[in-house]
Amino acid sequence: MRASGLLSAAIFLSVVWGCEKQAFITQDVQYANGELSIGARLYLPASGNPTTAVIMVPSAEPDTRETFAEYGEELAARGLAVLCYDKRGAGTSTGNVDLAGFYDLYDDAAAGVQFLQEASGLALQHIGLMGHSQGGMYVFLADTLNTEVDFVIDFSGSPGTPLAQSHYNIYSRITGLGGSANYAEDLADLMDAYIIYLHEREHYDSLRTEWQRLQTHPERALANEIHYFDQFTYFLPPAEMPAVDATPMYPFMRSYQYHASAFIPHLTIPALVIYGTEDKVIPAMACADSIRALQKTQPLLDLRTYAGANHGMKIKKAGRAVFPETYFDDVYQWITTHTNNTR
């Protein structure tokens, strides 16, 4: 059993006070996903037996267990078990994230579900996934691939495709730096075409010509600021390219056609989507409109927005970036409300 004896000494490792009345404990652990080893930190209330657990699912960044430490602390202080794991290839987790797609990364979260189910000392009745940004996009696979997940939460993840999100991100970052709309659109269009080229291996000559043109553009320095051209790691003639499965690329490039909105209408478990109105990474308010449209035929889908919150769900207050005052209470209340009627 993967988690044999896991919790026997946990209370001696780290006892600190949470934001309300409960203390919590932590333990660093490793669990398996096939041949991969995933490093993680488990947060538990110091007293009582939690019946509900949340697994924090990483974003597109090389997130580690530390990335979501505040989630672990705040939710464990409210009585939940929380598992924060190192993204594949980050922290103590093994594997090559550049050879993984969304389904592969979802498997790392799903292995965490099994880990919690097998952990000695735990008697969980409900386990859910809470994903940030890119992780929020693919948590919606849970209802299709894993019948043991009872709820999902997406914060700052687009319901659209990774290709559309990439286009928006490049355009908004270049124009945000003062770049022209034309140059921003050209860069976004080229990246769209490059991502498709990685899969279809067509139109190399025309793409290469455009790539060279944009590198000599007067606004090239703006592209450098966002490390735009660094992403063209494998831009070789088709005959020189490795097989698609063996070509290193970002997971969003490998899963560029994935569409969260295709899964949401078929959900049979509760789902919460959270956006901040000051998110500059995704078109958050347009995403919220898409979720509202889906809500018309999906009663299990909830939406919450926070005024002034950025992509990391933080607001500016007294010169500091902090979570909205009711944020963790809201998340906790939603979870407890919806774990009364899950499978």
Short mmCIF file of C-alpha atoms in Angstrom, two decimals:
data_model
loop_
_atom_site.label_atom_id
_atom_site.label_comp_id
_atom_site.label_asym_id
_atom_site.label_seq_id
_atom_site.Cartn_x
_atom_site.Cartn_y
_atom_site.Cartn_z
CA MET A 1 0.00 0.00 0.00
CA ARG A 2 1.51 3.34 -1.05
CA ALA A 3 0.78 5.28 2.09
CA SER A 4 1.42 2.68 4.76
CA GLY A 5 2.13 4.30 8.12
CA LEU A 6 1.94 7.73 6.57
CA LEU A 7 0.33 9.64 9.38
CA SER A 8 1.74 7.90 12.42
CA ALA A 9 4.24 10.68 13.22
CA ALA A 10 2.70 13.61 11.42
CA ILE A 11 1.68 15.54 14.51
CA PHE A 12 5.30 15.88 15.60
CA LEU A 13 6.48 17.47 12.39
CA SER A 14 4.87 20.90 12.21
CA VAL A 15 2.13 22.36 14.37
CA VAL A 16 1.18 26.00 13.71
CA TRP A 17 -1.87 28.14 14.20
CA GLY A 18 -4.19 28.75 11.30
CA CYS A 19 -6.11 31.93 10.63
CA GLU A 20 -9.10 30.97 12.79
CA LYS A 21 -9.39 28.61 15.77
CA GLN A 22 -7.82 25.38 14.61
CA ALA A 23 -4.21 24.32 14.48
CA PHE A 24 -2.95 22.25 11.58
CA ILE A 25 -0.15 19.78 11.00
CA THR A 26 1.90 19.03 7.91
CA GLN A 27 3.96 16.20 6.50
CA ASP A 28 6.06 16.01 3.34
CA VAL A 29 5.33 12.83 1.40
CA GLN A 30 6.00 11.10 -1.92
CA TYR A 31 3.45 9.17 -3.93
CA ALA A 32 3.61 7.24 -7.17
CA ASN A 33 2.06 7.78 -10.57
CA GLY A 34 3.28 4.76 -12.48
CA GLU A 35 7.06 5.17 -12.77
CA LEU A 36 6.93 8.78 -11.60
CA SER A 37 7.44 9.89 -8.02
CA ILE A 38 5.42 12.93 -6.97
CA GLY A 39 6.53 15.03 -4.02
CA ALA A 40 3.85 16.68 -1.92
CA ARG A 41 2.88 18.19 1.41
CA LEU A 42 -0.17 17.04 3.29
CA TYR A 43 -1.97 19.53 5.56
CA LEU A 44 -4.36 18.25 8.23
CA PRO A 45 -6.27 19.76 11.14
CA ALA A 46 -4.32 19.06 14.33
CA SER A 47 -7.43 17.63 15.97
CA GLY A 48 -10.44 15.77 14.66
CA ASN A 49 -10.74 13.59 11.58
CA PRO A 50 -11.30 15.45 8.31
CA THR A 51 -13.84 13.87 6.00
CA THR A 52 -13.07 16.08 2.99
CA ALA A 53 -9.78 16.65 1.16
CA VAL A 54 -8.73 19.12 -1.50
CA ILE A 55 -5.87 18.48 -3.92
CA MET A 56 -4.23 21.64 -5.27
CA VAL A 57 -3.46 21.24 -8.98
CA PRO A 58 -0.51 23.26 -10.37
CA SER A 59 -0.61 25.95 -13.04
CA ALA A 60 1.57 26.22 -16.16
CA GLU A 61 4.46 27.36 -13.96
CA PRO A 62 6.89 24.93 -12.24
CA ASP A 63 4.77 25.07 -9.10
CA THR A 64 5.85 23.26 -5.96
CA ARG A 65 4.12 22.40 -2.69
CA GLU A 66 5.22 25.83 -1.44
CA THR A 67 3.23 27.60 -4.18
CA PHE A 68 -0.07 26.70 -2.54
CA ALA A 69 1.10 26.72 1.08
CA GLU A 70 -1.38 29.43 2.01
CA TYR A 71 -4.22 27.31 0.63
CA GLY A 72 -3.03 24.36 2.67
CA GLU A 73 -2.76 26.41 5.84
CA GLU A 74 -6.04 28.29 5.47
CA LEU A 75 -8.17 25.31 4.47
CA ALA A 76 -6.62 22.93 7.00
CA ALA A 77 -7.27 25.57 9.67
CA ARG A 78 -10.93 25.31 8.68
CA GLY A 79 -11.00 21.52 9.05
CA LEU A 80 -10.11 20.19 5.58
CA ALA A 81 -7.27 17.93 4.49
CA VAL A 82 -5.19 19.52 1.72
CA LEU A 83 -2.59 17.93 -0.55
CA CYS A 84 -0.22 20.32 -2.34
CA TYR A 85 2.10 18.55 -4.78
CA ASP A 86 5.15 19.50 -6.80
CA LYS A 87 4.41 19.70 -10.49
CA ARG A 88 5.98 17.00 -12.64
CA GLY A 89 9.68 17.83 -12.98
CA ALA A 90 9.63 20.45 -10.17
CA GLY A 91 10.60 20.11 -6.51
CA THR A 92 11.06 16.45 -5.70
CA SER A 93 8.70 15.23 -8.43
CA THR A 94 10.26 13.30 -11.28
CA GLY A 95 9.31 13.31 -14.95
CA ASN A 96 9.68 15.63 -17.92
CA VAL A 97 6.84 18.12 -18.12
CA ASP A 98 7.82 19.04 -21.70
CA LEU A 99 6.80 15.55 -22.82
CA ALA A 100 3.43 15.75 -21.05
CA GLY A 101 0.00 16.95 -22.10
CA PHE A 102 -3.03 17.85 -20.05
CA TYR A 103 -4.14 14.24 -19.68
CA ASP A 104 -0.71 13.25 -18.37
CA LEU A 105 -0.70 16.10 -15.86
CA TYR A 106 -4.21 15.21 -14.77
CA ASP A 107 -2.92 11.70 -14.00
CA ASP A 108 -0.55 13.21 -11.42
CA ALA A 109 -3.55 14.70 -9.63
CA ALA A 110 -5.54 11.48 -9.98
CA ALA A 111 -2.66 9.55 -8.41
CA GLY A 112 -2.96 11.96 -5.49
CA VAL A 113 -6.59 10.92 -5.10
CA GLN A 114 -5.55 7.27 -4.81
CA PHE A 115 -2.77 8.22 -2.42
CA LEU A 116 -5.23 9.91 -0.06
CA GLN A 117 -7.63 6.99 -0.27
CA GLU A 118 -4.90 4.57 0.77
CA ALA A 119 -3.31 6.75 3.46
CA SER A 120 -3.46 5.08 6.86
CA GLY A 121 -5.05 7.24 9.50
CA LEU A 122 -7.40 8.99 7.09
CA ALA A 123 -11.08 8.19 6.61
CA LEU A 124 -12.03 10.60 3.86
CA GLN A 125 -15.51 10.63 2.42
CA HIS A 126 -14.97 13.31 -0.22
CA ILE A 127 -11.98 14.34 -2.35
CA GLY A 128 -11.96 17.27 -4.75
CA LEU A 129 -9.52 19.04 -7.07
CA MET A 130 -8.74 22.76 -7.03
CA GLY A 131 -6.66 23.89 -9.99
CA HIS A 132 -5.00 27.20 -10.73
CA SER A 133 -4.89 28.66 -14.26
CA GLN A 134 -3.80 25.82 -16.57
CA GLY A 135 -4.51 23.35 -13.78
CA GLY A 136 -7.99 24.79 -13.53
CA MET A 137 -8.54 24.05 -17.19
CA TYR A 138 -7.93 20.33 -16.92
CA VAL A 139 -9.57 19.60 -13.55
CA PHE A 140 -12.75 19.24 -15.61
CA LEU A 141 -11.36 15.92 -16.85
CA ALA A 142 -12.16 14.52 -13.41
CA ASP A 143 -15.77 13.65 -14.08
CA THR A 144 -14.80 11.77 -17.24
CA LEU A 145 -11.64 10.02 -16.04
CA ASN A 146 -12.05 9.59 -12.29
CA THR A 147 -15.33 8.68 -10.62
CA GLU A 148 -13.73 9.08 -7.18
CA VAL A 149 -13.49 12.89 -7.45
CA ASP A 150 -16.47 14.56 -5.79
CA PHE A 151 -16.04 18.23 -6.82
CA VAL A 152 -13.75 20.49 -8.82
CA ILE A 153 -12.74 24.13 -8.45
CA ASP A 154 -11.10 26.15 -11.21
CA PHE A 155 -9.56 29.47 -10.23
CA SER A 156 -8.24 31.66 -13.02
CA GLY A 157 -8.47 28.95 -15.66
CA SER A 158 -9.95 29.72 -19.07
CA PRO A 159 -12.88 27.61 -20.33
CA GLY A 160 -11.50 28.05 -23.86
CA THR A 161 -8.68 26.30 -25.67
CA PRO A 162 -4.98 26.63 -24.78
CA LEU A 163 -4.41 27.93 -28.31
CA ALA A 164 -6.88 30.78 -27.78
CA GLN A 165 -5.43 31.50 -24.34
CA SER A 166 -1.89 31.62 -25.76
CA HIS A 167 -3.02 34.08 -28.44
CA TYR A 168 -4.67 36.35 -25.87
CA ASN A 169 -1.72 36.17 -23.52
CA ILE A 170 0.85 37.18 -26.13
CA TYR A 171 -1.31 39.97 -27.53
CA SER A 172 -2.16 41.43 -24.12
CA ARG A 173 1.41 41.27 -22.82
CA ILE A 174 2.92 42.98 -25.88
CA THR A 175 0.30 45.73 -25.98
CA GLY A 176 0.61 46.08 -22.21
CA LEU A 177 4.28 46.85 -22.73
CA GLY A 178 3.36 49.59 -25.18
CA GLY A 179 3.69 47.55 -28.35
CA SER A 180 1.58 48.15 -31.41
CA ALA A 181 -1.56 46.12 -31.96
CA ASN A 182 -0.23 44.98 -35.35
CA TYR A 183 3.03 43.59 -33.95
CA ALA A 184 1.21 41.95 -31.04
CA GLU A 185 -1.26 40.29 -33.40
CA ASP A 186 1.52 39.13 -35.72
CA LEU A 187 3.39 37.54 -32.82
CA ALA A 188 0.25 35.83 -31.55
CA ASP A 189 -0.61 34.57 -35.04
CA LEU A 190 2.88 33.17 -35.55
CA MET A 191 2.76 31.33 -32.23
CA ASP A 192 -0.61 29.85 -33.18
CA ALA A 193 0.87 28.62 -36.45
CA TYR A 194 4.02 27.29 -34.75
CA ILE A 195 1.99 25.28 -32.24
CA ILE A 196 0.00 23.73 -35.05
CA TYR A 197 3.23 23.09 -36.98
CA LEU A 198 4.59 21.06 -34.06
CA HIS A 199 1.73 18.63 -34.67
CA GLU A 200 1.04 18.79 -38.40
CA ARG A 201 4.54 19.60 -39.79
CA GLU A 202 3.22 21.72 -42.66
CA HIS A 203 3.97 25.22 -44.09
CA TYR A 204 7.48 25.33 -42.67
CA ASP A 205 8.94 27.73 -45.28
CA SER A 206 6.28 30.40 -44.86
CA LEU A 207 6.42 30.14 -41.09
CA ARG A 208 10.19 30.45 -41.09
CA THR A 209 9.99 33.56 -43.26
CA GLU A 210 7.53 35.18 -40.87
CA TRP A 211 9.63 34.14 -37.86
CA GLN A 212 12.67 35.83 -39.39
CA ARG A 213 10.68 38.96 -40.24
CA LEU A 214 9.40 39.38 -36.71
CA GLN A 215 12.89 38.93 -35.27
CA THR A 216 14.11 41.95 -37.24
CA HIS A 217 11.08 44.07 -36.44
CA PRO A 218 11.72 47.44 -34.72
CA GLU A 219 9.65 46.28 -31.74
CA ARG A 220 11.67 43.09 -31.27
CA ALA A 221 12.82 44.21 -27.80
CA LEU A 222 9.25 43.84 -26.52
CA ALA A 223 9.15 40.23 -27.68
CA ASN A 224 12.41 39.66 -25.84
CA GLU A 225 10.87 40.98 -22.63
CA ILE A 226 8.34 38.16 -22.63
CA HIS A 227 10.92 35.61 -23.90
CA TYR A 228 8.76 35.06 -26.93
CA PHE A 229 11.35 33.63 -29.32
CA ASP A 230 12.75 31.32 -26.63
CA GLN A 231 9.61 29.21 -27.08
CA PHE A 232 10.59 28.18 -30.62
CA THR A 233 12.77 25.38 -29.32
CA TYR A 234 12.07 22.93 -32.14
CA PHE A 235 11.62 24.85 -35.36
CA LEU A 236 13.31 22.59 -37.90
CA PRO A 237 12.27 21.36 -41.35
CA PRO A 238 9.75 18.52 -41.06
CA ALA A 239 12.29 15.83 -42.01
CA GLU A 240 14.54 16.91 -39.13
CA MET A 241 11.84 17.08 -36.48
CA PRO A 242 11.49 14.28 -33.91
CA ALA A 243 8.21 12.39 -33.73
CA VAL A 244 5.44 14.49 -32.20
CA ASP A 245 5.33 12.42 -29.01
CA ALA A 246 9.11 12.81 -28.62
CA THR A 247 9.22 16.55 -29.34
CA PRO A 248 9.65 18.57 -26.15
CA MET A 249 7.02 21.30 -25.90
CA TYR A 250 5.00 23.04 -23.24
CA PRO A 251 1.93 21.03 -22.12
CA PHE A 252 -0.44 23.69 -23.47
CA MET A 253 1.19 23.27 -26.88
CA ARG A 254 0.74 19.51 -26.77
CA SER A 255 -2.90 19.87 -25.70
CA TYR A 256 -3.65 22.94 -27.80
CA GLN A 257 -7.06 21.66 -28.87
CA TYR A 258 -8.27 20.79 -25.37
CA HIS A 259 -11.48 22.62 -24.56
CA ALA A 260 -12.78 22.74 -20.98
CA SER A 261 -16.17 23.92 -22.21
CA ALA A 262 -16.62 20.58 -23.96
CA PHE A 263 -16.58 18.80 -20.58
CA ILE A 264 -18.51 21.26 -18.43
CA PRO A 265 -21.99 20.58 -19.92
CA HIS A 266 -21.63 16.88 -19.03
CA LEU A 267 -20.53 17.33 -15.41
CA THR A 268 -22.25 15.17 -12.82
CA ILE A 269 -20.27 16.63 -9.88
CA PRO A 270 -20.36 20.20 -8.50
CA ALA A 271 -17.94 22.69 -10.04
CA LEU A 272 -16.94 26.18 -8.96
CA VAL A 273 -15.15 28.66 -11.22
CA ILE A 274 -13.45 31.71 -9.72
CA TYR A 275 -12.13 34.82 -11.48
CA GLY A 276 -10.56 38.10 -10.45
CA THR A 277 -11.65 41.25 -12.24
CA GLU A 278 -8.04 42.49 -12.56
CA ASP A 279 -6.65 39.30 -14.11
CA LYS A 280 -4.23 40.31 -16.88
CA VAL A 281 -3.27 36.78 -17.92
CA ILE A 282 -6.68 35.62 -19.16
CA PRO A 283 -9.72 37.62 -20.37
CA ALA A 284 -11.39 36.94 -17.05
CA MET A 285 -14.64 38.80 -17.58
CA ALA A 286 -15.14 37.25 -21.01
CA CYS A 287 -14.43 33.87 -19.40
CA ALA A 288 -17.02 34.67 -16.74
CA ASP A 289 -19.55 35.42 -19.47
CA SER A 290 -18.82 32.01 -21.02
CA ILE A 291 -19.38 30.32 -17.67
CA ARG A 292 -22.68 32.17 -17.21
CA ALA A 293 -23.80 30.91 -20.60
CA LEU A 294 -22.91 27.35 -19.59
CA GLN A 295 -24.79 27.76 -16.31
CA LYS A 296 -28.06 28.03 -18.22
CA THR A 297 -27.97 24.31 -18.92
CA GLN A 298 -25.57 23.10 -16.20
CA PRO A 299 -27.08 23.44 -12.71
CA LEU A 300 -23.96 22.00 -11.02
CA LEU A 301 -21.79 24.91 -12.17
CA ASP A 302 -21.18 27.90 -9.88
CA LEU A 303 -19.31 31.13 -10.57
CA ARG A 304 -17.74 33.66 -8.23
CA THR A 305 -15.77 36.79 -9.10
CA TYR A 306 -13.65 38.98 -6.84
CA ALA A 307 -13.30 42.68 -7.52
CA GLY A 308 -9.70 43.79 -7.84
CA ALA A 309 -8.22 40.28 -7.72
CA ASN A 310 -5.42 39.35 -10.12
CA HIS A 311 -4.54 36.03 -11.78
CA GLY A 312 -3.27 34.70 -8.45
CA MET A 313 -6.54 35.79 -6.81
CA LYS A 314 -4.86 38.54 -4.79
CA ILE A 315 -5.86 42.15 -4.31
CA LYS A 316 -3.81 45.18 -3.34
CA LYS A 317 -4.37 46.30 0.22
CA ALA A 318 -2.18 48.75 2.14
CA GLY A 319 0.62 48.22 -0.35
CA ARG A 320 0.51 44.44 -0.08
CA ALA A 321 -0.89 41.68 -2.27
CA VAL A 322 -3.37 39.67 -0.19
CA PHE A 323 -6.28 37.34 -0.78
CA PRO A 324 -9.75 38.93 -0.58
CA GLU A 325 -10.96 38.97 3.02
CA THR A 326 -13.68 36.33 2.57
CA TYR A 327 -11.90 34.25 -0.08
CA PHE A 328 -10.97 31.17 1.96
CA ASP A 329 -14.21 31.26 3.93
CA ASP A 330 -16.10 31.35 0.63
CA VAL A 331 -14.16 28.40 -0.78
CA TYR A 332 -14.62 26.43 2.44
CA GLN A 333 -18.35 27.14 2.60
CA TRP A 334 -18.83 26.13 -1.01
CA ILE A 335 -16.99 22.85 -0.44
CA THR A 336 -18.89 21.97 2.71
CA THR A 337 -22.20 22.84 1.10
CA HIS A 338 -21.55 20.65 -1.92
CA THR A 339 -20.00 17.63 -0.23
CA ASN A 340 -23.31 16.74 1.35
CA ASN A 341 -24.71 15.46 -1.93
CA THR A 342 -21.74 13.99 -3.82
CA ARG A 343 -21.18 10.42 -4.74
#
